[in-house]
Coordinates of C-alpha atoms in Angstrom, one line a residue:
S1 CA -38.8 38.6 -16.2
A2 CA -39.2 36.0 -19.0
M3 CA -35.4 36.2 -19.5
R4 CA -34.6 35.9 -15.8
P5 CA -32.3 32.8 -15.3
D6 CA -33.4 29.9 -13.2
H7 CA -32.4 30.1 -9.5
A8 CA -30.6 26.7 -9.8
D9 CA -28.6 27.9 -12.8
A10 CA -27.7 31.1 -10.9
G11 CA -26.6 29.1 -7.9
W12 CA -24.5 26.8 -10.1
S13 CA -22.9 29.8 -11.8
R14 CA -22.1 31.5 -8.4
N15 CA -20.7 28.2 -7.0
N16 CA -18.4 27.8 -10.0
T17 CA -17.2 31.4 -9.8
F18 CA -16.6 30.9 -6.1
K19 CA -14.6 27.7 -6.6
S20 CA -12.5 29.3 -9.3
A21 CA -11.8 32.3 -7.0
I22 CA -10.7 29.9 -4.2
L23 CA -8.3 28.0 -6.5
L24 CA -6.8 31.2 -7.9
N25 CA -6.4 32.7 -4.5
M26 CA -4.8 29.5 -3.2
M27 CA -2.3 29.3 -6.0
D28 CA -1.4 33.0 -5.7
S29 CA -0.9 32.7 -1.9
E30 CA 1.2 29.6 -2.3
Q31 CA 3.5 31.3 -4.8
T32 CA 3.8 34.4 -2.6
S33 CA 4.5 32.4 0.6
Q34 CA 7.0 30.2 -1.1
A35 CA 8.8 33.2 -2.6
A36 CA 8.9 35.0 0.8
D37 CA 9.9 32.0 3.0
A38 CA 12.2 30.0 0.8
S39 CA 15.9 30.1 1.5
P40 CA 18.3 30.3 -1.5
L41 CA 18.9 26.5 -1.2
E42 CA 15.1 25.8 -1.1
A43 CA 14.5 28.1 -4.0
A44 CA 17.0 26.1 -6.0
E45 CA 15.5 22.8 -4.9
V46 CA 12.0 23.6 -6.2
T47 CA 13.1 24.6 -9.7
D48 CA 11.9 22.6 -12.7
E49 CA 11.7 18.8 -12.2
G50 CA 13.7 18.7 -9.0
S51 CA 16.8 20.4 -10.5
V52 CA 19.1 22.0 -7.9
T53 CA 21.0 24.0 -10.5
G54 CA 19.0 27.1 -10.1
K55 CA 18.9 27.6 -13.9
K56 CA 16.1 29.5 -15.5
K57 CA 13.0 27.3 -16.2
A58 CA 12.4 26.1 -19.7
T59 CA 9.3 27.4 -21.4
K60 CA 6.2 25.8 -20.2
R61 CA 5.4 24.5 -23.7
A62 CA 8.7 22.7 -24.2
C63 CA 8.5 19.0 -24.9
M64 CA 9.6 16.4 -22.3
P65 CA 13.0 15.5 -23.9
C66 CA 13.9 19.2 -24.2
R67 CA 12.8 19.9 -20.6
R68 CA 14.9 17.0 -19.4
S69 CA 18.0 18.2 -21.3
K70 CA 17.3 21.9 -20.3
V71 CA 17.6 23.1 -23.9
K72 CA 15.4 25.4 -25.9
C73 CA 12.5 23.8 -27.6
D74 CA 10.9 25.3 -30.8
E75 CA 7.5 24.1 -29.4
A76 CA 6.5 22.4 -32.6
R77 CA 5.0 18.9 -32.3
P78 CA 7.3 17.1 -33.0
C79 CA 10.0 19.7 -32.5
G80 CA 13.1 20.0 -34.7
R81 CA 15.5 18.6 -32.0
C82 CA 13.4 15.5 -31.4
M83 CA 13.0 14.9 -35.2
Q84 CA 16.8 15.0 -35.5
R85 CA 17.2 12.5 -32.7
G86 CA 14.4 10.2 -33.9
M87 CA 12.3 10.8 -30.8
E88 CA 9.1 12.0 -32.5
A89 CA 6.9 9.7 -30.3
A90 CA 8.3 11.1 -27.1
C91 CA 7.8 14.6 -28.3
Q92 CA 4.1 14.1 -28.9
E93 CA 3.5 14.0 -25.1
D94 CA 2.0 17.1 -23.5
P95 CA 4.2 19.1 -21.2
V96 CA 4.5 18.0 -17.6
S97 CA 1.4 19.1 -15.6
S98 CA 2.7 17.9 -12.3
P99 CA 6.4 17.3 -11.7
G100 CA 5.6 14.8 -8.9
L101 CA 3.4 12.6 -10.9
A102 CA 4.9 9.4 -12.4
S103 CA 2.6 9.2 -15.4
D104 CA 3.5 12.8 -16.4
C105 CA 7.2 12.5 -15.8
L106 CA 8.0 9.0 -16.9
Q107 CA 5.6 7.8 -19.7
S108 CA 7.5 9.6 -22.4
R109 CA 10.9 8.4 -21.3
L110 CA 10.2 4.8 -20.5
S111 CA 9.1 2.0 -22.8
V112 CA 5.6 0.6 -22.4
D113 CA 7.0 -2.6 -20.9
Q114 CA 9.0 -0.6 -18.3
F115 CA 6.1 1.6 -17.3
H116 CA 3.7 -1.4 -17.0
S117 CA 6.2 -3.7 -15.4
Q118 CA 4.8 -7.0 -14.0
C119 CA 7.8 -7.6 -11.8
P120 CA 6.0 -8.1 -8.4
Y121 CA 3.4 -10.5 -10.0
L122 CA 6.2 -12.6 -11.6
V123 CA 8.0 -12.7 -8.3
A124 CA 4.9 -13.8 -6.4
I125 CA 4.2 -16.6 -9.0
L126 CA 7.8 -17.9 -8.9
Q127 CA 7.9 -17.9 -5.2
K128 CA 4.4 -19.6 -5.0
W129 CA 2.8 -16.8 -3.0
P130 CA -0.5 -16.5 -5.0
Y131 CA -2.4 -14.4 -2.5
Q132 CA -4.1 -11.2 -3.5
V133 CA -3.3 -9.5 -0.2
F134 CA 0.4 -10.3 -0.7
L135 CA 0.3 -9.2 -4.4
R136 CA -1.1 -5.9 -3.3
Y137 CA 1.8 -5.4 -1.0
C138 CA 4.3 -6.3 -3.7
E139 CA 2.6 -3.9 -6.1
E140 CA 2.9 -1.1 -3.4
R141 CA 6.5 -1.7 -2.5
S142 CA 9.5 -0.6 -4.6
E143 CA 12.3 -2.8 -3.3
G144 CA 11.9 -5.7 -5.7
E145 CA 15.3 -7.4 -5.3
A146 CA 15.2 -7.2 -1.5
L147 CA 11.8 -8.8 -1.3
V148 CA 12.8 -11.7 -3.5
K149 CA 15.9 -12.3 -1.4
I150 CA 13.9 -12.3 1.8
L151 CA 11.3 -14.7 0.4
N152 CA 14.0 -17.1 -0.8
S153 CA 15.7 -17.2 2.6
L154 CA 12.7 -17.7 4.9
P155 CA 12.9 -20.8 7.2
P156 CA 10.4 -23.4 6.2
Y157 CA 8.4 -23.2 9.5
L158 CA 8.0 -19.4 9.1
S159 CA 7.2 -19.7 5.4
S160 CA 4.5 -22.2 6.2
I161 CA 2.9 -20.0 8.8
M162 CA 2.9 -17.0 6.4
H163 CA 1.3 -19.1 3.7
T164 CA -1.5 -20.1 6.1
A165 CA -2.0 -16.6 7.4
F166 CA -2.1 -15.0 3.9
A167 CA -4.5 -17.6 2.6
A168 CA -6.9 -17.0 5.5
V169 CA -6.8 -13.2 5.0
D170 CA -7.6 -13.8 1.3
E171 CA -10.5 -16.0 2.1
L172 CA -12.1 -13.4 4.5
E173 CA -11.5 -10.5 2.1
N174 CA -12.9 -12.4 -0.9
Q175 CA -16.0 -13.5 1.1
T176 CA -16.6 -9.9 2.2
R177 CA -16.0 -8.3 -1.1
N178 CA -18.2 -10.7 -3.1
K179 CA -21.1 -10.1 -0.8
L180 CA -20.7 -6.4 -0.9
R181 CA -20.6 -6.5 -4.7
L182 CA -24.1 -8.1 -4.6
L183 CA -25.5 -5.6 -2.2
V184 CA -24.1 -2.5 -4.0
P185 CA -25.9 -1.2 -7.2
A186 CA -23.9 -1.8 -10.4
T187 CA -23.9 1.9 -11.1
S188 CA -22.1 2.6 -7.9
L189 CA -19.2 0.4 -9.0
A190 CA -18.6 2.5 -12.1
Q191 CA -15.3 4.4 -12.3
H192 CA -15.2 8.1 -11.4
H193 CA -14.6 10.6 -14.2
D194 CA -10.9 11.0 -14.8
S195 CA -11.3 14.8 -15.2
S196 CA -12.8 15.3 -11.8
E197 CA -10.2 13.0 -10.2
K198 CA -7.4 14.8 -11.8
E199 CA -8.7 18.2 -10.7
L200 CA -9.0 17.0 -7.1
E201 CA -5.6 15.5 -7.1
G202 CA -4.1 18.7 -8.5
I203 CA -5.6 20.7 -5.6
Q204 CA -4.1 18.1 -3.2
N205 CA -0.7 18.3 -4.9
H206 CA -0.6 22.1 -4.4
Q207 CA -1.3 21.6 -0.7
W208 CA 1.4 19.0 -0.2
E209 CA 4.0 21.0 -2.0
K210 CA 3.7 23.7 0.7
L211 CA 4.9 21.4 3.4
K212 CA 8.6 21.6 4.3
D213 CA 8.7 18.9 7.0
R214 CA 6.6 16.0 5.7
G215 CA 7.2 13.7 2.8
F216 CA 4.0 12.6 1.0
L217 CA 3.5 9.6 -1.3
R218 CA 0.2 8.8 -3.0
I219 CA -0.4 5.6 -5.0
T220 CA -3.5 5.6 -7.2
W221 CA -4.9 2.1 -7.7
C222 CA -6.8 0.2 -10.4
P223 CA -9.2 -1.9 -8.2
Q224 CA -10.1 -4.3 -11.1
K225 CA -6.5 -5.3 -11.8
N226 CA -5.3 -4.8 -8.2
R227 CA -2.4 -2.8 -9.7
R228 CA -0.8 0.6 -9.4
K229 CA -2.2 3.2 -11.9
D230 CA -0.1 6.2 -10.9
L231 CA 2.2 7.5 -8.3
Y232 CA 2.9 11.0 -6.8
V233 CA 5.5 12.3 -4.4
N234 CA 5.9 15.9 -3.1
Q235 CA 9.2 17.8 -3.2
Y236 CA 10.0 17.1 0.4
F237 CA 9.8 13.4 -0.1
A238 CA 12.4 13.7 -2.8
K239 CA 14.5 15.8 -0.4
L240 CA 14.3 13.1 2.2
A241 CA 15.5 10.6 -0.4
G242 CA 18.4 12.9 -1.3
A243 CA 17.7 12.8 -5.0
A244 CA 16.0 14.7 -7.8
R245 CA 12.2 14.1 -7.8
E246 CA 12.2 12.6 -11.3
E247 CA 14.9 10.1 -10.3
V248 CA 12.9 9.2 -7.2
L249 CA 9.8 8.6 -9.2
E250 CA 11.6 6.4 -11.7
K251 CA 13.1 4.2 -9.0
L252 CA 9.9 3.9 -7.2
W253 CA 7.9 3.1 -10.3
L254 CA 10.4 0.5 -11.6
R255 CA 10.8 -1.0 -8.1
Q256 CA 14.5 -0.2 -8.0
A257 CA 14.4 1.9 -4.8
P258 CA 17.4 1.2 -2.5
F259 CA 16.9 -0.8 0.7
T260 CA 16.9 1.5 3.7
M261 CA 16.0 -1.0 6.6
T262 CA 17.3 -4.2 8.1
E263 CA 15.9 -7.3 6.5
F264 CA 14.2 -8.5 9.7
E265 CA 12.4 -5.1 10.2
Y266 CA 11.4 -5.1 6.6
L267 CA 9.8 -8.5 7.0
C268 CA 8.0 -7.2 10.1
L269 CA 6.8 -4.3 8.1
L270 CA 5.4 -6.6 5.5
L271 CA 3.6 -8.8 8.1
D272 CA 2.2 -5.7 9.8
D273 CA 0.7 -4.6 6.5
I274 CA -1.0 -8.0 6.0
D275 CA -2.1 -8.0 9.6
N276 CA -3.8 -4.6 9.1
S277 CA -5.1 -5.2 5.6
Q278 CA -8.7 -4.5 6.9
S279 CA -7.7 -1.2 8.5
V280 CA -8.1 2.1 6.6
S281 CA -5.4 3.9 8.6
L282 CA -2.2 2.8 10.2
S283 CA 0.4 4.7 12.3
R284 CA 3.9 3.3 13.0
Y285 CA 7.5 4.2 13.7
I286 CA 10.3 3.0 11.5
R287 CA 14.1 2.8 11.9
C288 CA 15.8 3.5 8.6
T289 CA 18.5 5.5 6.8
A290 CA 18.0 9.2 6.5
S291 CA 18.2 9.1 2.7
W292 CA 18.7 6.6 -0.1
S293 CA 22.5 6.9 0.2
S294 CA 24.1 3.7 1.4
N295 CA 26.2 5.5 4.0
S296 CA 23.5 7.7 5.3
A297 CA 22.9 8.0 9.1
P298 CA 19.9 6.2 10.6
V299 CA 16.8 8.1 11.8
F300 CA 13.3 7.4 13.1
L301 CA 10.4 8.0 10.8
H302 CA 6.8 8.4 11.8
Q303 CA 4.8 6.8 8.9
T304 CA 1.1 7.4 8.6
T305 CA -0.8 5.3 6.1
G306 CA -4.4 6.0 4.8
K307 CA -6.5 4.0 2.4
Q308 CA -9.3 5.1 0.2
L309 CA -11.7 2.3 -0.7
D310 CA -14.6 2.1 -3.2
V311 CA -18.1 1.0 -2.3
A312 CA -17.1 -2.6 -2.8
G313 CA -14.2 -2.4 -0.4
Q314 CA -11.5 -2.3 -3.1
L315 CA -8.5 -0.1 -2.8
E316 CA -8.5 3.1 -4.8
Q317 CA -5.8 5.2 -3.3
L318 CA -3.0 4.6 -0.8
R319 CA -1.5 7.7 0.9
K320 CA 1.7 7.7 3.1
V321 CA 3.1 10.6 5.1
H322 CA 6.7 10.5 6.4
R323 CA 8.0 12.7 9.2
V324 CA 11.4 12.5 10.8
I325 CA 11.2 12.4 14.6
T326 CA 13.6 12.6 17.4
P327 CA 14.8 9.6 19.5
E328 CA 13.0 11.2 22.5
E329 CA 9.7 11.3 20.6
Y330 CA 10.2 7.6 19.5
E331 CA 10.6 6.5 23.1
Q332 CA 7.6 8.6 24.3
E333 CA 5.3 7.1 21.6
A334 CA 6.6 3.5 22.3
A335 CA 5.9 3.9 26.0
K336 CA 2.5 5.4 25.4
M337 CA 1.4 2.6 23.1
K338 CA 2.7 0.0 25.6
A339 CA 0.9 1.7 28.5
E340 CA -2.4 1.8 26.6
C341 CA -2.1 -2.0 26.0
Q342 CA -2.2 -1.5 22.3
Q343 CA -0.9 -4.3 20.1
L344 CA 2.6 -3.0 19.2
P345 CA 3.7 -3.1 15.5
L346 CA 6.1 -6.0 15.1
C347 CA 9.2 -3.7 14.6
M348 CA 8.5 -2.0 17.9
L349 CA 7.6 -5.2 19.7
F350 CA 11.0 -6.8 19.0
N351 CA 12.7 -3.5 20.0
E352 CA 10.6 -2.6 23.1
N353 CA 13.3 -3.3 25.6
R354 CA 15.9 -1.2 23.8
T355 CA 16.5 2.5 24.0
A356 CA 16.4 4.8 20.9
E357 CA 20.0 5.6 21.4
D358 CA 20.9 1.9 21.2
L359 CA 18.8 1.3 18.2
L360 CA 20.5 4.1 16.2
A361 CA 24.0 3.1 17.4
N362 CA 23.7 -0.5 16.3
F363 CA 21.7 0.1 13.1
R364 CA 24.7 -0.2 10.7
S365 CA 25.8 -3.6 12.2
E366 CA 22.3 -5.0 12.3
R367 CA 21.7 -3.9 8.7
Q368 CA 24.4 -6.3 7.7
E369 CA 22.4 -9.2 9.1
S370 CA 20.2 -11.0 6.6
I371 CA 17.3 -13.5 7.2
E372 CA 19.6 -16.2 5.9
S373 CA 22.5 -15.3 8.2
M374 CA 20.1 -15.1 11.2
S375 CA 18.9 -18.7 10.5
K376 CA 22.4 -19.9 11.0
T377 CA 23.0 -18.4 14.4
K378 CA 21.4 -19.4 17.8
E379 CA 20.3 -15.9 18.6
G380 CA 19.0 -15.2 15.1
S381 CA 17.1 -18.5 15.0
K382 CA 15.5 -17.7 18.3
K383 CA 14.3 -14.3 17.0
L384 CA 12.8 -15.8 13.9
M385 CA 11.1 -18.5 16.0
Q386 CA 9.6 -15.7 18.3
L387 CA 8.3 -14.0 15.1
A388 CA 6.6 -17.2 14.0
Q389 CA 5.0 -17.7 17.4
E390 CA 3.8 -14.1 17.4
L391 CA 2.3 -14.6 14.0
Q392 CA 0.4 -17.6 15.2
G393 CA -1.2 -15.5 17.9
R394 CA -2.1 -12.6 15.7
F395 CA -3.6 -14.6 12.8
R396 CA -5.1 -17.6 14.8
E397 CA -8.7 -16.3 14.9
R398 CA -8.7 -15.3 11.3
V399 CA -7.5 -18.8 10.3
E400 CA -10.3 -20.2 12.4
L401 CA -12.8 -18.0 10.6
A402 CA -11.6 -18.8 7.2
A403 CA -11.5 -22.5 7.9
N404 CA -15.2 -22.4 8.8
L405 CA -16.6 -20.2 6.1
P406 CA -19.4 -22.0 4.2
K407 CA -18.2 -23.6 1.0
E408 CA -20.0 -25.3 -1.8
N409 CA -18.7 -28.4 -3.6
G410 CA -18.5 -28.5 -7.3
E411 CA -21.7 -30.5 -8.0
A412 CA -23.8 -28.3 -5.8
A413 CA -22.5 -25.1 -7.5
A414 CA -23.1 -26.6 -10.9
S415 CA -26.6 -27.8 -10.2
R416 CA -27.8 -24.6 -8.6
K417 CA -29.8 -22.3 -10.9
P418 CA -28.4 -18.9 -11.6
L419 CA -30.0 -16.2 -9.5
G420 CA -30.8 -12.6 -10.5
R421 CA -29.2 -9.7 -8.7
E422 CA -32.2 -9.1 -6.4
E423 CA -32.6 -12.8 -5.6
K424 CA -28.9 -13.0 -4.8
A425 CA -29.1 -10.0 -2.5
N426 CA -32.1 -11.5 -0.6
A427 CA -30.4 -14.9 -0.3
I428 CA -27.3 -13.3 1.1
L429 CA -29.2 -11.3 3.6
D430 CA -31.2 -14.4 4.8
K431 CA -27.9 -16.4 5.1
M432 CA -26.3 -13.5 7.0
K433 CA -29.1 -13.5 9.6
M434 CA -29.1 -17.3 9.9
D435 CA -25.3 -17.5 10.4
M436 CA -25.2 -14.7 12.9
D437 CA -28.0 -16.4 14.9
M438 CA -26.0 -19.6 14.9
I439 CA -22.9 -17.9 16.0
Q440 CA -24.6 -16.3 19.0
E441 CA -26.3 -19.5 20.0
D442 CA -23.0 -21.5 19.8
A443 CA -20.7 -19.0 21.5
P444 CA -21.1 -19.0 25.3
S445 CA -19.2 -15.8 25.7
A446 CA -17.8 -13.1 23.4
S447 CA -17.6 -13.7 19.7
S448 CA -14.5 -15.4 18.4
E449 CA -14.1 -13.0 15.6
P450 CA -10.8 -11.1 15.6
F451 CA -10.7 -7.8 17.2
K452 CA -10.0 -6.0 13.9
Y453 CA -13.2 -7.3 12.5
H454 CA -15.2 -5.4 15.1
Q455 CA -13.7 -1.9 14.7
G456 CA -16.1 0.6 13.3
A457 CA -13.4 2.2 11.2
D458 CA -13.2 -0.9 9.1
V459 CA -14.9 0.0 5.8
L460 CA -15.5 -3.6 4.8
Q461 CA -17.7 -4.1 7.9
A462 CA -16.7 -7.7 8.2
K463 CA -18.8 -8.0 11.4
A464 CA -22.0 -8.0 9.3
I465 CA -20.8 -10.8 6.9
P466 CA -21.6 -14.5 7.6
T467 CA -18.6 -16.2 9.1
G468 CA -19.9 -19.7 9.9
I469 CA -19.7 -21.4 13.3
V470 CA -16.5 -20.3 14.9
S471 CA -16.3 -22.8 17.8
A472 CA -15.1 -25.8 15.9
A473 CA -11.7 -24.2 15.3
N474 CA -8.9 -25.6 13.1
S475 CA -6.4 -23.1 14.5
F476 CA -2.7 -22.9 13.9
P477 CA -0.7 -25.9 15.0
E478 CA 1.7 -25.6 17.9
M479 CA 5.3 -24.8 17.0
R480 CA 7.7 -27.7 17.5
G481 CA 11.0 -26.2 18.7
N482 CA 13.1 -29.3 18.0
N483 CA 12.0 -29.3 14.3
S484 CA 12.8 -25.8 13.4
G485 CA 14.6 -26.9 10.2
Q486 CA 11.6 -28.6 8.7
A487 CA 8.0 -27.8 8.1
H488 CA 6.4 -30.3 10.5
L489 CA 3.4 -28.1 11.0
L490 CA 0.0 -29.8 10.9
F491 CA -3.5 -28.4 11.3
R492 CA -5.5 -30.1 14.0
G493 CA -7.1 -32.9 12.1
H494 CA -5.8 -31.8 8.7
Q495 CA -2.4 -32.4 7.2
Q496 CA -0.5 -29.4 5.8
Q497 CA -0.4 -31.0 2.4
Q498 CA -4.2 -30.7 2.2
Q499 CA -4.0 -27.0 3.1
Q500 CA -1.4 -26.4 0.5
Q501 CA -3.7 -28.0 -2.1
Q502 CA -6.6 -25.9 -1.0
Y503 CA -4.9 -22.5 -1.0
Q504 CA -2.0 -22.7 -3.4
Q505 CA -3.7 -23.2 -6.7
P506 CA -1.8 -22.0 -9.8
F507 CA -2.1 -18.3 -10.0
Q508 CA -3.1 -16.7 -13.3
P509 CA -2.1 -13.0 -13.6
Q510 CA -4.8 -10.7 -14.8
S511 CA -4.4 -9.4 -18.3
Q512 CA -3.7 -5.8 -18.9

């Protein structure tokens, strides 16, 4: 009895054995089902690294250059072939553990500068869009040239409204995030162990590889730098793109993915993402080409986006699922959303009076229209003006909230004694209670906070954060239709120039 193991140790051992059995069973069943169900074409498609040649796989211990060239590797490190070609550094990399993971597939074939490209940050700086919420979108997207072109061709009035909206969203997010950091223990902000994260992601990858009707993309984030850390796509995502998976990963990672939408609908997609930056899930319907080929036929995609945040409300993972849907399903979902009085995504809003058949039939011609060409026509200018007015309505209350957030001047901030973590937390809680009481006393009816800040699904819980008195609103200015060519947009009581000085400070990119 003295040698009897502790019950906790026995339970731990049984749990580990049980988990290992589950993983082995899952992998065996996956291989069996894929072998039984796959057609000859599908069997060829899932060969090594997206190859469709159907050739025999290289040995699992082959180095990355030999795997890519599909030649025999002597499995030395570095191998003889890499030594002859002067590629010793690339040969030192471990074999690919997951063919859909950018870090495994690309780090040994791209230079350090390529893999850690700062392209979206440079674009944002040059275009004077120094907003974290916008930089996050740039970091997520992979159509660099198209984004630069759209930003350069925006009408001044639309650009001004976007600047104001992005600045307001930044103010609210920063205010919320800073307060959550004070209330959360420092140990909770520590990074998770990479080994456990990799193990969990590996299990997820096996599950996503089984799906034959949904493309999956996962972006792993570095919250501290607000940058991508890694990227994964399943085999079906590459099949939708019409290219080998390694090629898809490289284009996504280097932000060289082809443009598959109209410029106007891409702009709407951008603005929808900013509008829903506080939401942890988003479902929408997109009109785009069926693959990355320029002459590909148009289709409708149902895109579901999910976000994983840390305890401080910072993005850790972004997951997107793409599913091709029929025109009938598109019309049914659009009618359902409209009947339920939901706020339609901008793309669907501007197409709500058109049939799915009409949208597909006119896609090619509308894809030739750019934001710049729309600005030069009466119909196009009207559409851009309607977009600007819609943005005013959607972001108005958040601009009001941001304009009334309590701010300290420089002297007050400098003279105030530094507080300890506990004192800071208590001070924040007292200020939260006082501000919420003032809001309730001042507001005769419902709160003026935006609807999105009340939803329980919002992880940041902005409803519980002090927002100042909302009634004295400095909202968006009214649009002046006869001055569409100039940015004659003023805040009530504040000139636009003052707002530009307040929000558009020189942006300093974070160091690697």
